């Protein structure tokens, strides 16, 4: 028999009705499902909104149907384990994160309401870590239903995690909206340590970088860097240096960009972190490429590629695509064909990473010097996809290439169309409108 006593409501800030609502939603039950045969739906609604208190007998029956006890005991140990699990997700230790999730999932069944709510919040962060956006969306919807019973810290975590969700969907304006709410909540709470503040600043830096608000990105990333350096978090310091390198590259400060990347490289070598090393080599490749230092860019992209043995397919294909573009810029068709075949061999399904199927097909046409057929393929297949996915850079790149080709053939109407397309996309990318 599940025990319920009258002291339940005094042991937590959450009222009995709020707790019942939380567990009902957590069990995916409607009010009708919980109330059936015990009380009316309207009476349950009043209880859940803390407008009335149920009798002990009614509370007992509701708890039995939910399979919970509302006796609130201190779960300091489990709560500490939850916080430790959350911090692991900020350090990307994959196996340990998954193991902790399984362990905590078993322990949490006997936890109190507050601890259980933290588990659901951090479960949202876990699915974001796994990039399981569908499951994350379901959890966000569930959490929104008991947003009114969050304490300050819960509210902070929810806003922060919602921002990460929006960022993953490339909805950067929405991400910034939630980050700004989280920042205000963070300022009102003294219980967070400095690493939490630094992580939030880093998220601001990432998001402002994606919206090309480079000065703001540099400001927030520098704040995060100073905190991570003060607490000797070398990995996060390296990540900040990489982001600063990207920002400096975008505003043409190439020397400062290279300096940031090389500082990050030293840190990643001391940590023996292959993921970071691959990321740094890739970004050094992009830095040298934009300066038309193609041999140096190729060297960095190749180093990045060969460090990606355990990485996802999209990461490897990204390196291959960058190598293709560099060899194409050097007019080295032999190396282009070599890397094109490597890339195509990694794509085993036509539905897999469609973007790269299109890139590689474009290079097939280019290497065959078949620009007229590329024109048709680009118009009918590639351009609609790129526009739908908001991929401005490849539209600009290939529109310009086709424009130059048609101009050289004296097909000025076609050339004019592609130059116009290129200009329109450039306006969007550089906010000239």
XYZ file of C-alpha atoms in Angstrom:
433
model
C 0.000 0.000 0.000
C 1.276 3.486 -0.900
C 1.564 5.771 2.095
C 0.231 9.284 2.037
C 0.211 11.577 5.028
C -1.099 15.036 5.725
C 2.411 16.456 6.065
C 2.994 16.020 2.326
C 2.029 19.552 1.427
C 4.363 21.009 4.042
C 7.519 19.280 2.896
C 7.807 21.025 -0.453
C 6.882 24.348 -2.072
C 4.746 22.481 -4.549
C 1.144 21.961 -3.496
C -0.559 18.568 -3.608
C -2.649 19.556 -6.641
C 0.426 20.624 -8.594
C 2.118 17.326 -7.822
C -0.913 15.324 -8.936
C -1.001 17.323 -12.165
C 2.716 16.730 -12.720
C 2.497 12.958 -12.329
C -0.708 12.727 -14.365
C 0.956 14.474 -17.283
C 4.115 12.438 -16.763
C 2.004 9.259 -17.061
C 0.290 10.634 -20.204
C -3.125 10.472 -18.542
C -6.059 12.793 -19.184
C -8.040 14.187 -16.259
C -10.880 11.828 -17.190
C -8.513 8.819 -16.899
C -7.336 9.776 -13.427
C -10.702 10.853 -12.030
C -12.757 7.919 -13.350
C -14.555 6.091 -10.517
C -12.934 8.268 -7.830
C -14.154 11.856 -8.221
C -15.608 14.110 -10.908
C -13.359 15.706 -13.534
C -14.370 19.185 -12.376
C -13.385 18.332 -8.795
C -10.018 16.969 -9.961
C -9.463 20.168 -11.944
C -10.030 22.222 -8.764
C -7.562 20.009 -6.868
C -4.911 20.312 -9.591
C -5.286 24.091 -9.611
C -4.900 24.130 -5.808
C -8.399 25.596 -5.352
C -9.406 22.837 -2.943
C -7.743 20.081 -0.918
C -8.746 16.418 -1.368
C -9.590 14.172 1.544
C -6.926 11.681 2.580
C -9.030 8.822 1.125
C -9.388 10.535 -2.272
C -5.698 11.439 -2.317
C -4.825 7.813 -1.512
C -6.906 6.523 -4.455
C -5.480 9.097 -6.884
C -1.928 8.226 -5.831
C -2.557 4.521 -6.236
C -3.848 5.070 -9.770
C -0.765 7.151 -10.570
C 1.556 4.656 -8.873
C 3.246 7.320 -6.764
C 3.644 8.454 -3.186
C 3.394 12.126 -2.320
C 5.349 11.758 0.909
C 8.218 14.133 0.249
C 11.560 12.972 1.576
C 14.903 14.572 0.888
C 16.498 13.032 -2.212
C 19.782 14.894 -1.895
C 21.829 11.956 -3.150
C 19.742 11.421 -6.292
C 19.540 15.164 -6.921
C 23.335 15.401 -6.682
C 23.630 12.516 -9.150
C 21.244 14.302 -11.513
C 23.347 17.486 -11.389
C 26.496 15.432 -12.018
C 24.781 13.760 -14.991
C 23.796 17.149 -16.392
C 27.374 18.414 -16.055
C 28.597 15.338 -17.939
C 26.418 16.400 -20.851
C 28.391 19.662 -21.001
C 31.674 17.713 -21.275
C 30.538 15.218 -23.971
C 31.547 11.956 -22.280
C 29.192 9.740 -24.287
C 29.357 6.286 -22.695
C 29.182 7.598 -19.151
C 26.244 9.847 -20.024
C 24.204 6.935 -21.400
C 25.081 4.706 -18.451
C 24.057 7.425 -15.974
C 20.716 7.845 -17.759
C 19.920 4.155 -17.363
C 20.954 4.129 -13.693
C 19.015 7.279 -12.825
C 15.961 6.048 -14.711
C 15.751 3.135 -12.268
C 16.373 5.210 -9.142
C 14.013 8.027 -10.011
C 10.886 5.879 -9.690
C 11.008 6.279 -5.899
C 12.103 9.935 -5.878
C 10.061 12.878 -4.697
C 8.223 15.238 -7.044
C 10.876 17.933 -7.172
C 13.653 15.453 -7.947
C 11.493 13.759 -10.567
C 10.911 17.115 -12.268
C 14.637 17.747 -12.423
C 15.041 14.331 -13.976
C 12.526 15.178 -16.717
C 14.276 18.514 -17.354
C 17.679 16.863 -17.640
C 16.129 14.099 -19.733
C 15.236 16.870 -22.188
C 18.887 17.952 -22.209
C 19.895 14.299 -22.720
C 17.768 13.967 -25.859
C 19.179 17.251 -27.145
C 22.651 15.833 -26.496
C 21.691 12.797 -28.599
C 20.160 15.173 -31.184
C 16.881 13.290 -30.892
C 14.786 16.361 -31.676
C 11.484 14.498 -31.952
C 11.752 13.166 -28.406
C 12.993 16.561 -27.221
C 9.918 18.195 -28.761
C 7.620 15.780 -26.906
C 9.347 16.521 -23.600
C 9.150 20.282 -24.163
C 5.402 19.973 -24.752
C 5.069 17.916 -21.581
C 7.137 20.326 -19.489
C 5.171 23.326 -20.734
C 2.054 21.862 -19.124
C 3.506 22.213 -15.628
C 5.605 25.285 -16.260
C 3.545 27.103 -13.615
C 4.972 24.919 -10.816
C 8.643 25.346 -11.749
C 10.890 26.934 -9.177
C 13.464 29.499 -10.348
C 16.152 26.955 -11.206
C 13.751 24.692 -13.069
C 12.523 27.649 -15.074
C 16.125 28.593 -15.924
C 16.969 25.096 -17.146
C 13.784 24.891 -19.205
C 14.511 28.198 -20.986
C 18.129 27.227 -21.606
C 17.232 23.804 -22.998
C 14.462 25.296 -25.139
C 17.086 27.651 -26.577
C 19.304 24.678 -27.481
C 16.312 22.967 -29.115
C 15.574 26.061 -31.225
C 19.264 26.374 -32.123
C 19.317 22.771 -33.364
C 16.333 23.606 -35.588
C 18.297 26.601 -36.967
C 15.691 28.911 -35.428
C 18.253 31.332 -34.029
C 15.863 34.208 -33.290
C 13.791 31.926 -31.050
C 16.956 30.539 -29.452
C 18.072 34.063 -28.531
C 14.652 34.842 -27.068
C 14.926 31.885 -24.676
C 18.588 32.581 -23.896
C 17.736 36.130 -22.827
C 15.054 34.840 -20.442
C 17.531 32.279 -19.076
C 20.144 35.004 -18.558
C 17.728 37.077 -16.458
C 16.818 34.016 -14.377
C 20.501 33.191 -13.901
C 21.154 36.700 -12.573
C 18.389 36.247 -9.989
C 19.752 32.945 -8.667
C 22.907 32.594 -6.575
C 22.884 28.783 -6.497
C 24.537 28.292 -9.898
C 28.296 27.885 -10.139
C 30.506 29.817 -12.547
C 30.645 26.971 -15.093
C 26.888 27.308 -15.638
C 27.256 31.010 -16.333
C 30.126 30.307 -18.734
C 28.111 27.665 -20.591
C 25.215 30.099 -21.058
C 27.607 32.776 -22.351
C 29.063 30.249 -24.789
C 25.563 29.446 -26.090
C 25.017 33.171 -26.629
C 28.300 33.291 -28.532
C 27.292 30.379 -30.760
C 23.867 31.818 -31.501
C 25.055 35.353 -32.210
C 27.701 33.858 -34.491
C 24.994 32.094 -36.505
C 23.063 35.353 -36.878
C 26.293 37.096 -38.064
C 26.214 39.461 -35.061
C 29.943 38.978 -34.711
C 30.743 41.710 -32.124
C 28.134 40.281 -29.729
C 29.406 36.764 -30.351
C 32.968 37.842 -29.533
C 31.794 39.639 -26.367
C 29.905 36.653 -24.953
C 32.478 34.078 -26.052
C 35.279 36.085 -24.441
C 33.289 36.215 -21.183
C 32.853 32.440 -21.320
C 36.550 31.945 -22.104
C 37.681 33.975 -19.089
C 35.522 31.893 -16.753
C 36.603 28.558 -18.249
C 40.243 29.630 -17.986
C 39.731 30.633 -14.333
C 38.365 27.180 -13.459
C 41.002 25.400 -15.614
C 38.472 23.825 -17.966
C 40.815 23.270 -20.891
C 38.292 21.618 -23.201
C 35.732 24.387 -22.932
C 38.501 26.989 -23.241
C 39.553 25.353 -26.516
C 35.952 25.408 -27.773
C 35.785 29.138 -27.019
C 39.028 29.742 -28.912
C 37.610 27.892 -31.937
C 34.464 30.032 -31.873
C 36.554 33.203 -31.561
C 38.619 32.017 -34.525
C 35.448 31.650 -36.595
C 34.284 35.145 -35.570
C 37.607 36.783 -36.433
C 37.644 34.987 -39.786
C 34.201 36.335 -40.607
C 35.299 39.949 -40.095
C 38.550 39.484 -42.002
C 40.866 39.462 -38.952
C 42.777 36.493 -40.322
C 45.853 36.805 -38.094
C 43.738 36.896 -34.939
C 41.669 34.004 -36.255
C 44.766 31.873 -36.819
C 46.083 32.813 -33.373
C 42.850 31.606 -31.726
C 42.907 28.329 -33.663
C 46.541 27.658 -32.754
C 45.823 28.325 -29.065
C 42.915 25.886 -29.290
C 45.193 23.375 -31.001
C 47.678 23.451 -28.133
C 44.891 22.818 -25.644
C 43.414 19.966 -27.688
C 46.834 18.307 -27.998
C 47.347 18.468 -24.233
C 43.951 16.798 -23.823
C 44.579 14.328 -26.665
C 41.092 15.193 -27.882
C 40.725 13.999 -31.485
C 37.299 15.560 -31.898
C 38.637 19.018 -31.080
C 41.758 18.499 -33.176
C 39.657 17.543 -36.212
C 37.437 20.603 -35.654
C 40.439 22.921 -35.421
C 42.149 21.518 -38.529
C 38.889 21.902 -40.437
C 38.514 25.536 -39.429
C 42.159 26.263 -40.208
C 41.432 24.807 -43.647
C 38.526 27.222 -44.096
C 40.705 30.117 -42.945
C 43.442 29.317 -45.479
C 40.864 28.657 -48.202
C 39.286 32.105 -47.877
C 42.795 33.561 -48.275
C 43.275 31.422 -51.402
C 46.092 29.504 -49.743
C 44.836 26.299 -51.319
C 47.797 23.943 -50.602
C 47.737 24.897 -46.906
C 43.942 24.509 -46.833
C 44.194 21.033 -48.373
C 46.759 19.989 -45.776
C 44.462 21.031 -42.916
C 41.331 19.465 -44.436
C 43.163 16.173 -44.963
C 44.403 16.150 -41.362
C 40.847 16.773 -40.225
C 39.463 13.975 -42.420
C 41.909 11.356 -41.177
C 41.095 12.185 -37.548
C 37.415 11.447 -38.151
C 37.497 7.641 -38.133
C 35.004 7.457 -35.268
C 32.927 10.463 -36.316
C 29.585 10.558 -38.080
C 29.283 10.218 -41.835
C 28.200 13.825 -42.349
C 31.382 15.068 -40.680
C 33.582 12.974 -43.000
C 31.625 14.052 -46.080
C 32.030 17.676 -45.073
C 35.825 17.266 -45.126
C 35.661 15.498 -48.500
C 33.503 18.236 -49.976
C 35.939 20.908 -48.767
C 38.829 18.977 -50.336
C 36.896 18.728 -53.606
C 36.439 22.498 -53.702
C 40.108 23.173 -52.956
C 41.373 20.814 -55.660
C 38.790 22.289 -58.037
C 40.154 25.771 -57.288
C 43.618 24.424 -58.169
C 42.181 22.818 -61.344
C 43.519 19.418 -60.230
C 40.921 17.122 -61.812
C 42.824 13.952 -60.834
C 42.594 14.662 -57.120
C 39.004 15.869 -57.568
C 38.017 12.521 -59.071
C 39.873 10.637 -56.328
C 38.036 12.410 -53.502
C 34.731 12.384 -55.386
C 34.870 8.584 -55.605
C 35.739 8.328 -51.897
C 32.748 10.504 -51.038
C 30.340 8.594 -53.280
C 31.517 5.267 -51.870
C 30.548 6.398 -48.359
C 26.978 7.217 -49.425
C 25.286 3.828 -49.508
C 21.680 5.041 -49.771
C 20.137 7.694 -52.069
C 18.063 8.951 -49.114
C 21.131 9.369 -46.907
C 22.453 12.913 -46.440
C 20.770 14.151 -49.633
C 22.730 17.402 -49.606
C 25.976 15.545 -50.356
C 24.363 13.500 -53.117
C 23.616 16.802 -54.809
C 27.112 18.183 -54.235
C 28.754 15.070 -55.668
C 26.394 14.964 -58.681
C 27.233 18.599 -59.398
C 30.930 17.689 -59.401
C 30.218 14.802 -61.768
C 28.807 17.312 -64.254
C 31.656 19.786 -63.665
C 34.403 17.196 -64.153
C 32.672 15.975 -67.321
C 32.520 19.598 -68.488
C 28.798 19.147 -69.021
C 27.528 22.538 -67.878
C 24.344 22.550 -69.966
C 23.067 19.421 -68.235
C 24.200 20.864 -64.917
C 22.027 23.895 -65.690
C 18.938 21.661 -66.027
C 19.794 19.579 -62.938
C 20.495 22.691 -60.888
C 17.196 24.347 -61.857
C 14.939 21.316 -61.469
C 16.472 19.489 -58.513
C 19.221 21.277 -56.626
C 18.045 24.893 -56.405
C 14.595 24.072 -54.891
C 16.297 21.882 -52.263
C 18.943 24.502 -51.396
C 16.280 27.202 -51.104
C 14.072 25.015 -48.930
C 17.027 24.239 -46.640
C 18.162 27.892 -46.699
C 21.619 26.900 -47.991
C 22.751 30.228 -49.391
C 26.468 29.516 -49.846
C 26.143 26.679 -52.415
C 23.481 28.645 -54.307
C 25.897 31.577 -54.632
C 28.829 29.338 -55.541
C 27.138 27.363 -58.300
C 24.993 30.216 -59.610
C 28.180 32.241 -60.136
C 29.868 29.297 -61.842
C 26.955 28.798 -64.244
C 26.770 32.563 -64.887
C 30.450 32.676 -65.885
C 30.001 29.649 -68.140
C 26.970 31.065 -69.993
C 28.628 34.457 -70.321
C 31.638 32.772 -71.954
C 29.228 31.100 -74.411
C 27.549 34.455 -75.192
C 24.271 33.236 -73.663
C 23.694 36.497 -71.893
C 20.079 35.902 -70.868
C 21.089 32.764 -68.954
C 24.164 34.481 -67.552
C 22.074 37.447 -66.400
C 19.611 35.114 -64.644
C 22.370 33.382 -62.665
C 24.161 36.626 -61.797
C 20.840 37.998 -60.528
C 20.244 34.835 -58.457
C 23.740 35.107 -57.030
C 23.200 38.776 -56.133
C 19.858 38.115 -54.427
C 21.374 35.411 -52.214
C 24.364 37.617 -51.387
C 21.960 40.359 -50.250
C 20.311 37.926 -47.847
C 23.627 36.668 -46.510
C 25.144 40.084 -45.894
C 21.926 41.911 -44.886
C 22.240 44.487 -47.695
C 18.472 44.840 -48.163
